[in-house]
Coordinates of C-alpha atoms and ligand atoms in Angstrom, one line a residue:
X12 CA -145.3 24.3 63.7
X13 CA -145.5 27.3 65.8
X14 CA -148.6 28.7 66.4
X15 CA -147.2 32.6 65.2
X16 CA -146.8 30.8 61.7
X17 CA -149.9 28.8 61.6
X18 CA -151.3 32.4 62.3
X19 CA -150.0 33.2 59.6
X20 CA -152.6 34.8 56.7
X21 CA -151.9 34.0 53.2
X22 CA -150.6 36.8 50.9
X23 CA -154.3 38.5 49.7
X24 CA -152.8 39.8 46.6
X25 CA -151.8 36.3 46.0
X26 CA -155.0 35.0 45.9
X27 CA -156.2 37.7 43.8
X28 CA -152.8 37.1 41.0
X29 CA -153.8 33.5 41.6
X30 CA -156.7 33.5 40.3
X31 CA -156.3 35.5 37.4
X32 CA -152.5 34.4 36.2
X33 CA -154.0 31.5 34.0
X34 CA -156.3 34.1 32.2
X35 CA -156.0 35.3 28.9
X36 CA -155.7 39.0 28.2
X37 CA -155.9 40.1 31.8
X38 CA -153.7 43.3 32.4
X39 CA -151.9 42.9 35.5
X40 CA -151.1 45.5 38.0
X41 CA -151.0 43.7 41.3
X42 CA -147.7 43.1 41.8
X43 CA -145.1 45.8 43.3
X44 CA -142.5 45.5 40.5
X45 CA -141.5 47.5 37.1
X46 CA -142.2 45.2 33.7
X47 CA -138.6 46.6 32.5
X48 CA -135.7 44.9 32.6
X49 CA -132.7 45.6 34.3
X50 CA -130.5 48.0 32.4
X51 CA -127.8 46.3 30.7
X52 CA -125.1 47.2 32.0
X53 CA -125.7 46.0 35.1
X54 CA -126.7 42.7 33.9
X55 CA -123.3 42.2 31.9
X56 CA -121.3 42.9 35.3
X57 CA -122.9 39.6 36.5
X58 CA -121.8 37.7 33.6
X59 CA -118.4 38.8 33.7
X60 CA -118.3 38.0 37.1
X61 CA -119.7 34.5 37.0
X62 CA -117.6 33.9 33.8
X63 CA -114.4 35.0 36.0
X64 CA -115.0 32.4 38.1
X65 CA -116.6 34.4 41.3
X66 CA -118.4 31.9 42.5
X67 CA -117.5 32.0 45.8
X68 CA -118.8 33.2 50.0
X69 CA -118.2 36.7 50.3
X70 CA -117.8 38.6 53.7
X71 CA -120.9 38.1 55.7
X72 CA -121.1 41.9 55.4
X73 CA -120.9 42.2 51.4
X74 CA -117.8 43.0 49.5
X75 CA -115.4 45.7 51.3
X76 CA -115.7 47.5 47.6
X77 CA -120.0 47.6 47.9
X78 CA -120.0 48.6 51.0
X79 CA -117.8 51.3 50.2
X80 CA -119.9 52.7 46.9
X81 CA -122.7 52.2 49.1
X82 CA -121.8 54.7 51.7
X83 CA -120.4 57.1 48.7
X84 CA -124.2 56.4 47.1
X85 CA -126.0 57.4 50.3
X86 CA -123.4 59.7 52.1
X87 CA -124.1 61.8 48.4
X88 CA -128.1 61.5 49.3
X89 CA -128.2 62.2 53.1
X90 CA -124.5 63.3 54.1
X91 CA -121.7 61.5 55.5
X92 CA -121.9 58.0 56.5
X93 CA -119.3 55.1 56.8
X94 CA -119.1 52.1 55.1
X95 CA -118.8 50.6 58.4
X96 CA -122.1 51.4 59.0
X97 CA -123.5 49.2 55.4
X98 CA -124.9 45.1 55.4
X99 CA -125.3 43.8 52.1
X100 CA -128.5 42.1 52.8
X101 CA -130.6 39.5 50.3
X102 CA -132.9 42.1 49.5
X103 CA -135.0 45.1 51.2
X104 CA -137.0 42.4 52.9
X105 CA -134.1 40.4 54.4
X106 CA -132.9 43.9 55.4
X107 CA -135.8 44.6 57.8
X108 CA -136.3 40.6 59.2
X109 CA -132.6 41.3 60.2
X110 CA -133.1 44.5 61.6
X111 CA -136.2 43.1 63.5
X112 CA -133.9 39.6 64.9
X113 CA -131.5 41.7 66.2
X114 CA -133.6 44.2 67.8
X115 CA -137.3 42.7 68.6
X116 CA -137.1 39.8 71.5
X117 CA -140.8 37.5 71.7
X118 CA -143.8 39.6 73.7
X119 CA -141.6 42.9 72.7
X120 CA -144.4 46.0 71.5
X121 CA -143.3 46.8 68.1
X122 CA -145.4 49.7 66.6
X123 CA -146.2 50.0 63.1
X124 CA -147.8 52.6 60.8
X125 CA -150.5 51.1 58.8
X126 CA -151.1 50.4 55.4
X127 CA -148.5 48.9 54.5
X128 CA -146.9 46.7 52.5
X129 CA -147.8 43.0 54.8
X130 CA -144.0 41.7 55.4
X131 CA -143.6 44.7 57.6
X132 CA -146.5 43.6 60.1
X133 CA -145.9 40.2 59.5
X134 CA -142.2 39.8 60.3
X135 CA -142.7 41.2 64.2
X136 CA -145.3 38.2 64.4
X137 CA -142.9 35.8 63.5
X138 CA -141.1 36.9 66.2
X139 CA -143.5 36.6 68.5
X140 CA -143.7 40.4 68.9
X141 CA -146.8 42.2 70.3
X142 CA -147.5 44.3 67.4
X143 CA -149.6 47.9 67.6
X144 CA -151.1 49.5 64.9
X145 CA -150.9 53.6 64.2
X146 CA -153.4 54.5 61.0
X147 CA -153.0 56.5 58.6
X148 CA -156.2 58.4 57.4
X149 CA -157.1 59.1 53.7
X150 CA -158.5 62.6 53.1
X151 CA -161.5 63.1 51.1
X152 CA -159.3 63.8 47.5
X153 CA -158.0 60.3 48.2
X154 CA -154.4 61.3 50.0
X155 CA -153.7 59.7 53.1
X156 CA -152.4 61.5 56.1
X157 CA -150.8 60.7 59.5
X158 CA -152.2 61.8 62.5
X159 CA -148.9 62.7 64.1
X160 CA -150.2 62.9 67.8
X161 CA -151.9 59.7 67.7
X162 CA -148.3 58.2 66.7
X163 CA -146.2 60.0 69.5
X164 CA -148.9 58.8 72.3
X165 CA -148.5 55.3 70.9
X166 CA -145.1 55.4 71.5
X167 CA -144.1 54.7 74.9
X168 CA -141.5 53.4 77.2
X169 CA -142.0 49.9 76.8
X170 CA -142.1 50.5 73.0
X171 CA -139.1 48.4 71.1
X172 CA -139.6 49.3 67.9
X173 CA -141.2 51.4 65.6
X174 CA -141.8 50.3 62.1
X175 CA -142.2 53.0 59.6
X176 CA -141.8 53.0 55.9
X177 CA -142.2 56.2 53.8
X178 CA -142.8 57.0 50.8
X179 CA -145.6 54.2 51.8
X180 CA -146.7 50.9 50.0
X181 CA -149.5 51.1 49.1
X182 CA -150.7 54.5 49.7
X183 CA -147.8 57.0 48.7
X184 CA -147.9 58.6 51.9
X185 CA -145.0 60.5 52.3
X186 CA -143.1 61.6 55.7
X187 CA -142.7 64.9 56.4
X188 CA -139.4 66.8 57.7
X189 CA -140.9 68.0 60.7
X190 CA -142.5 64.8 61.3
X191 CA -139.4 62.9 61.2
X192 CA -138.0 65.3 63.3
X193 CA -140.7 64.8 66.3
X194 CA -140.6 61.0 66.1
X195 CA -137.1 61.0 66.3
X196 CA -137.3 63.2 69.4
X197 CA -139.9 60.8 70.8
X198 CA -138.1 58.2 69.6
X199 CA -134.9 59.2 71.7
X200 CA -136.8 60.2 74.6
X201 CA -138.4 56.5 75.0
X202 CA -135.5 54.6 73.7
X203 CA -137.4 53.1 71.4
X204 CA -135.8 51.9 68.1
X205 CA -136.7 53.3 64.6
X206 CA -136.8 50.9 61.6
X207 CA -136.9 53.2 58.5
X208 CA -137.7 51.2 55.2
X209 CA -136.8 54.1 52.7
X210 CA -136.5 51.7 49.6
X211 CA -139.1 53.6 47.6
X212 CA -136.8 57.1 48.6
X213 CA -135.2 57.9 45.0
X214 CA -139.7 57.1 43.7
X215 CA -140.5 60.7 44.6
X216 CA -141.9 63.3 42.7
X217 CA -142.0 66.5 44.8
X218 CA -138.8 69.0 44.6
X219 CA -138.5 70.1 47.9
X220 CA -135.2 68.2 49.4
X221 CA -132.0 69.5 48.3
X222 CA -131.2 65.8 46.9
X223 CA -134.4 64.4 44.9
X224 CA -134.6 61.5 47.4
X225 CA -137.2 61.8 49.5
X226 CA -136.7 63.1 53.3
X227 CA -134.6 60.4 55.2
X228 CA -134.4 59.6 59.0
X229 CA -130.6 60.2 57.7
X230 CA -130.6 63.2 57.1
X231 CA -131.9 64.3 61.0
X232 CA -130.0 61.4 63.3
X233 CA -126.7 61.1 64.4
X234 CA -124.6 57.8 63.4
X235 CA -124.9 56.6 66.9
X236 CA -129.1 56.8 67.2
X237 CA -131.5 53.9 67.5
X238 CA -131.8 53.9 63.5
X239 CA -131.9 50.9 61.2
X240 CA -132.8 52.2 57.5
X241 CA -133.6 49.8 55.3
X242 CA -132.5 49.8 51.3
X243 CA -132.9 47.7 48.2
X244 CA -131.6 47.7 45.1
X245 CA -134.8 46.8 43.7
X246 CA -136.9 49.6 42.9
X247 CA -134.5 52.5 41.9
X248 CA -132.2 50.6 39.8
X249 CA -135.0 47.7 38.4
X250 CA -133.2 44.9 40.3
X251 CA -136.6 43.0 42.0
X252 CA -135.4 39.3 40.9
X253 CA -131.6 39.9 41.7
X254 CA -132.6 40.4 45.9
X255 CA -130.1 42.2 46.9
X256 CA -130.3 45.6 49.5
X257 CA -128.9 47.1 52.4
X258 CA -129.0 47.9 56.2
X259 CA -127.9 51.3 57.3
X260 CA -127.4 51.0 61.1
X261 CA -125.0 52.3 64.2
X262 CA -121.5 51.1 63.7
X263 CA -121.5 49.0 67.1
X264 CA -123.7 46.8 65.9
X265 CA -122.2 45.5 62.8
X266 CA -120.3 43.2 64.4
X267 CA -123.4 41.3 65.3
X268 CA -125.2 41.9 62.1
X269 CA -122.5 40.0 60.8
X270 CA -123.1 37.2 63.1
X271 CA -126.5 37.3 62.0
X272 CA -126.2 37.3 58.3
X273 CA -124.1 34.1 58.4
X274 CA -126.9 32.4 60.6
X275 CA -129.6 33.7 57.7
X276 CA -127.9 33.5 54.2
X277 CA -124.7 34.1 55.2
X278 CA -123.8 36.6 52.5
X279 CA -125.2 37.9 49.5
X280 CA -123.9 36.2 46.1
X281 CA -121.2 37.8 44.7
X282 CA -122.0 38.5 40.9
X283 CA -125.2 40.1 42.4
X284 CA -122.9 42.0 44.6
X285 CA -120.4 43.0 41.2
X286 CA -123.6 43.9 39.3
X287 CA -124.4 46.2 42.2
X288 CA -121.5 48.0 42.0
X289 CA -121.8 48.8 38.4
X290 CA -125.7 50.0 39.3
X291 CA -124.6 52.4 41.7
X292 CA -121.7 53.8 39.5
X293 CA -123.9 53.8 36.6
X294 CA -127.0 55.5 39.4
X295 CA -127.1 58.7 38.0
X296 CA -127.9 57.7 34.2
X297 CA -130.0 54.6 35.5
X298 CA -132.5 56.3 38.3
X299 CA -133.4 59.4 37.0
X300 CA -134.3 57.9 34.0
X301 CA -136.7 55.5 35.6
X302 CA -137.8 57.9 37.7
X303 CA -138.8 60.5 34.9
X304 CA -140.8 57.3 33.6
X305 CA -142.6 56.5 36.4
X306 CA -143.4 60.2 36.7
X307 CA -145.0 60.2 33.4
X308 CA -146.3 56.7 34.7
X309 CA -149.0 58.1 37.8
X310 CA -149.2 61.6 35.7
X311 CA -151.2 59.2 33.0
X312 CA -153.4 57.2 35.2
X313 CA -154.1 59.0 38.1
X314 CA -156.0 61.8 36.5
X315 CA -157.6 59.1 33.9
X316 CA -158.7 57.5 37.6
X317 CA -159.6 60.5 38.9
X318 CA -162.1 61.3 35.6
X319 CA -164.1 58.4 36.7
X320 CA -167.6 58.2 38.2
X321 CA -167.2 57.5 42.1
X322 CA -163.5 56.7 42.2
X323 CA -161.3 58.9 44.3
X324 CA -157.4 58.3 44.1
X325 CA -154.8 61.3 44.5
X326 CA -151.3 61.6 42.8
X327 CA -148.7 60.3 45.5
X328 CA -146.0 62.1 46.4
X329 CA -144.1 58.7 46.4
X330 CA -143.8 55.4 45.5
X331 CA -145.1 53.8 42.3
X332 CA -148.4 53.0 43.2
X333 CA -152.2 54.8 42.4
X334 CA -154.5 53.7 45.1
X335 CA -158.3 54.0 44.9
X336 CA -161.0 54.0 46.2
X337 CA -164.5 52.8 44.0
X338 CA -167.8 53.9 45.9
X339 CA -170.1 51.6 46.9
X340 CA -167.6 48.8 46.9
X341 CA -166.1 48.0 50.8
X342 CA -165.0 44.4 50.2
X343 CA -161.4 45.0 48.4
X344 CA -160.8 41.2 47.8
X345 CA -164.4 40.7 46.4
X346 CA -164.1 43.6 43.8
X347 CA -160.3 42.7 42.9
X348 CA -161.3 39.3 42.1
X349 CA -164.7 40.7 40.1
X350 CA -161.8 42.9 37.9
X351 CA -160.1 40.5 37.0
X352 CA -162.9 38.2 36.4
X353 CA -165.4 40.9 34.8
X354 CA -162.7 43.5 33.7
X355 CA -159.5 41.4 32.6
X356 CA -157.8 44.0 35.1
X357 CA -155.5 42.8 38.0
X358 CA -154.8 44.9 41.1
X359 CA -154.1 44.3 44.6
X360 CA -156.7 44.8 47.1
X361 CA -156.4 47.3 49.9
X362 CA -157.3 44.6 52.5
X363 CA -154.1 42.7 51.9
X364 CA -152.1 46.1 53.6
X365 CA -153.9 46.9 56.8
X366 CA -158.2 46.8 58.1
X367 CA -158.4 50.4 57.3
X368 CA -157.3 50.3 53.7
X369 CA -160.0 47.9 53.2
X370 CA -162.1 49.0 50.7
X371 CA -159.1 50.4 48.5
X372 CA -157.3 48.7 45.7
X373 CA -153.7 49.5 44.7
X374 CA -152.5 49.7 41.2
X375 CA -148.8 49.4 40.5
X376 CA -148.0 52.0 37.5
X377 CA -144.5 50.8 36.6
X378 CA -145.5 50.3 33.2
X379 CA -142.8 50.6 30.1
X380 CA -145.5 51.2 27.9
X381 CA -148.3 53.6 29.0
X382 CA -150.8 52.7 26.7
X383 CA -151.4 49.3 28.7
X384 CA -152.5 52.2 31.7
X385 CA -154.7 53.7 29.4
X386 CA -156.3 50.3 28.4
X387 CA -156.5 49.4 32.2
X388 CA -158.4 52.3 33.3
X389 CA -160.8 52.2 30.4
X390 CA -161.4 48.7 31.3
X391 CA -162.4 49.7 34.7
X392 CA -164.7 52.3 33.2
X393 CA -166.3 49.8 31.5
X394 CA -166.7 47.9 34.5
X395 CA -167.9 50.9 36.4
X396 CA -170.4 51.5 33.5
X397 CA -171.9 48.1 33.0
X398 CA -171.8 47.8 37.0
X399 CA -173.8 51.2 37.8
X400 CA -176.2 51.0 40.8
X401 CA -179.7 52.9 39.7
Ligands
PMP22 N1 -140.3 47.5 51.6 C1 -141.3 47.8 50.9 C2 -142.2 48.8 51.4 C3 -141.6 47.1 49.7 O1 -142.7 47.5 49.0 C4 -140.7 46.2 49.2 C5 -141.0 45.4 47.9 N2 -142.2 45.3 47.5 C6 -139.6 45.9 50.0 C7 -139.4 46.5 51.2 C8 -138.6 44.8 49.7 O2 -138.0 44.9 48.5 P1 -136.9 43.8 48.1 O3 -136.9 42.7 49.0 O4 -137.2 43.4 46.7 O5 -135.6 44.6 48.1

C-alpha cells in the first residue's frame, strides 16, 4: 500500500455515526444529506429509462442532451457557457478527484481553505500533493471569516492549485464578490489553478446576486481561465444516493477529461443521466422549494441554538449546516460521542473538517420535519443542563 493511503485518517464523523447508528432513539444530524426523498418526478425518469432498455455506456462525457440542459441550467445562473465546457461526473466528489488528476502532479503545493468538508484536503494527498492550509477565523457571534490577505500571500508561483469551496461545509462561510474577484487576479497573476466546489450555490439565503445562486467564480472568469467549478446534483435537487455531478472547465481540456473519465468510471449511468435531465427541467419547481425549506430549516434551530447557555452558532449565509460552538468543551470527537451517548443526539464534530474547527460540532438541518430540530436542541439543553460546571 502506498504510504499517502496508509496516512490516511479515518472519516471522524464516521466514528461518531458509528457508534451511535445501533442506538435506539438517537436523532441524527451528522451526516451532510436531506431526510427527503427525491422528488418524483425525477425518480420516474429513471424507471422509464431502465424499463426502455437504456442500460448501456454513454459518452465518456455524459449524454450530448445533459450536457446541453446543463449549460442552459448554469449559463441561466452565471451567463453564457457551452456545453462543451460540461463532464458528467459520478458525483460532486468524483468531480473534484478529476479535476485534481488532471491538474495536481505528486510534490505539487495545492492550497486549501480550511474547514472543510475532509475529501477536499484529502484527495491532494492521495496524489501525493504538498498540501497548505489558509484558515478561516470564526468571529465572536459564531460566523467565520476569511482573512483575505493571508490567502493572497499564500498563493505564490509555485502554487498549482487552490482549493476553495463556498458556501463552506461545515461552516457556511460564504465568498464574497470582491473576494472572488482578488483571488482570481492573484490567481491569474501566479498561474495557479482555481478549483471552485460551488455544489452548495443554489443553499443560500441572502438576496444580493441578481440570480439566488450564490456568487460564482463564473460569473467573474473568462471561459478560457484556470477554472475548474465543481457541481452536483445532490444537494439542490435531493439526489445524494443517485451520484451524479458535473465539472465546469476550459474547453481545451475536455478532450482529456474524457480520457480521464473512461480511466475512472468511464461514464456516468444513463438512467441517472435521464433522471437528471428531467431534474434540471423540472429545477425551478424542485430547488426553490427545497430551498424555502431549508430556510425555514436554520431559521428554527439556529436561534433555538443561539438561546442556549454558552453556545455560540450564527445563521450561515449558506449551506445547510448550523455549526457551534459549546464553551468549555475543546475536544469535538469527545463531546460528539458524549451527545450521542448522554443526549441521543448525533452531529459531526468540527475536528473531522480542519485543526482549527476543533472544538466545533456541525449539525446538518435538512430536516423534512422541523419538529425533530426542535427535539434535537432541547435534547442538547438538557445535556447542557445536567452537564453545568459550578
Ligand atoms: N463538496 C462538498 C463541499 C460537499 O459537502 C459534498 C457532499 N457532502 C460534495 C462536494 C460532494 O457531493 P456529491 O459527491 O454527493 O455530489
Amino acid at each position: 500500500m502506498r504510504q499517502a493511503i496508509l496516512d490516511l485518517e479515518e472519516s471522524r464523523i464516521r466514528e461518531v455515526a458509528n457508534a451511535g447508528m445501533g442506538r435506539a432513539g438517537v436523532l441524527a444530524f451528522w451526516f451532510g444529506e436531506s431526510d427527503e426523498v427525491t422528488p418524483e418526478a425525477v425518480r420516474a425518469a429513471a424507471v422509464a429509462s431502465l424499463q426502455a432498455g437504456e442500460t448501456f455506456y454513454s459518452h465518456n462525457l455524459g449524454l450530448p442532451e445533459l450536457r446541453q440542459a446543463v449549460a442552459g441550467y448554469t449559463s441561466v445562473l452565471h451567463g453564457p457557457v457551452d456545453a462543451e465546457r460540461i463532464a458528467i461526473t459520478s458525483g460532486g466528489v468524483n468531480a473534484l478527484m478529476l479535476a485534481m488528476q488532471a491538474l495536481v502532479d505528486a510534490g505539487d503545493e495545492v492550497v486549501a481553505v480550511t474547514p472543510v468538508w475532509p475529501n477536499l484536503t484529502a484527495q491532494p494527498r492521495i496524489l501525493g500533493a504538498r498540501l497548505s492550509c489558509v484558515a478561516l477565523r470564526p468571529r465572536a457571534d459564531g460566523a467565520w471569516t476569511l482573512d483575505l490577505d493571508a490567502l493572497l500571500a499564500a498563493i505564490t508561483p509555485t502554487t498549482r492549485l487552490l482549493v476553495l469551496n463556498a458556501p463552506n461545509n461545515p461552516t457556511g462561510w460564504t465568498l464574497s464578490r470582491t473576494e472572488q474577484q482578488a483571488i482570481l487576479a492573484r490567481c491569474r497573476a501566479t498561474g495557479t489553478w482555481i478549483l471552485a466546489d460551488e455544489v452548495y450555490e443554489r443553499l443560500y439565503y441572502r438576496d444580493d446576486t441578481a440570480s439566488g445562486a450564490a456568487p460564482s467564480f463564473l460569473d467573474l472568469a473568462e471561459a478560457d481561465d484556470r477554472l475548474a467549478v465543481v457541481q452536483s446534483f445532490s444537494k439542490s435537487f435531493l439526489m445524494t444516493g443517485w451520484r451524479l455531478g458535473w465539472l465546469v472547465m476550459p474547453t481545451q481540456m475536455m478532450g482529456h477529461m474524457g480520457k480521464l473519465i473512461e480511466f475512472n468510471t468511464s461514464c456516468a449511468p444513463v438512467f441517472v443521466q435521464r433522471a437528471a435531465q428531467v431534474a434540471l427541467a423540472e429545477a425551478d419547481a424542485i430547488t426553490p422549494r427545497i430551498v424555502a425549506h431549508l430556510r425555514q430549516c436554520r431559521d428554527t434551530l439556529v436561534p433555538l441554538l443561539q438561546g442556549l447557555p454558552g453556545v455560540r452558532a450564527s445563521s450561515a449565509p449558506g449551506g445547510m449546516y448550523a455549526f457551534l460552538r459549546v464553551d468549555g468543551h475543546d475536544d469535538s470527537l469527545a463531546l460528539a460521542k458524549r451527545l450521542v451517548r448522554e443526549a441521543g443526539l448525533g452531529l459531526a464534530p468540527g475536528v473531522a473538517f480542519g485543526s482549527e474547527a476543533e472544538g466545533w460540532l456541525r449539525w446538518c438541518f435538512a430536516s423534512r420535519d422541523l419538529s425533530r430540530l426542535r427535539e434535537g436542541a432541547q435534547r442538547l439543553e438538557r445535556w447542557l443542563h445536567a452537564n453545568r460546571r459550578s
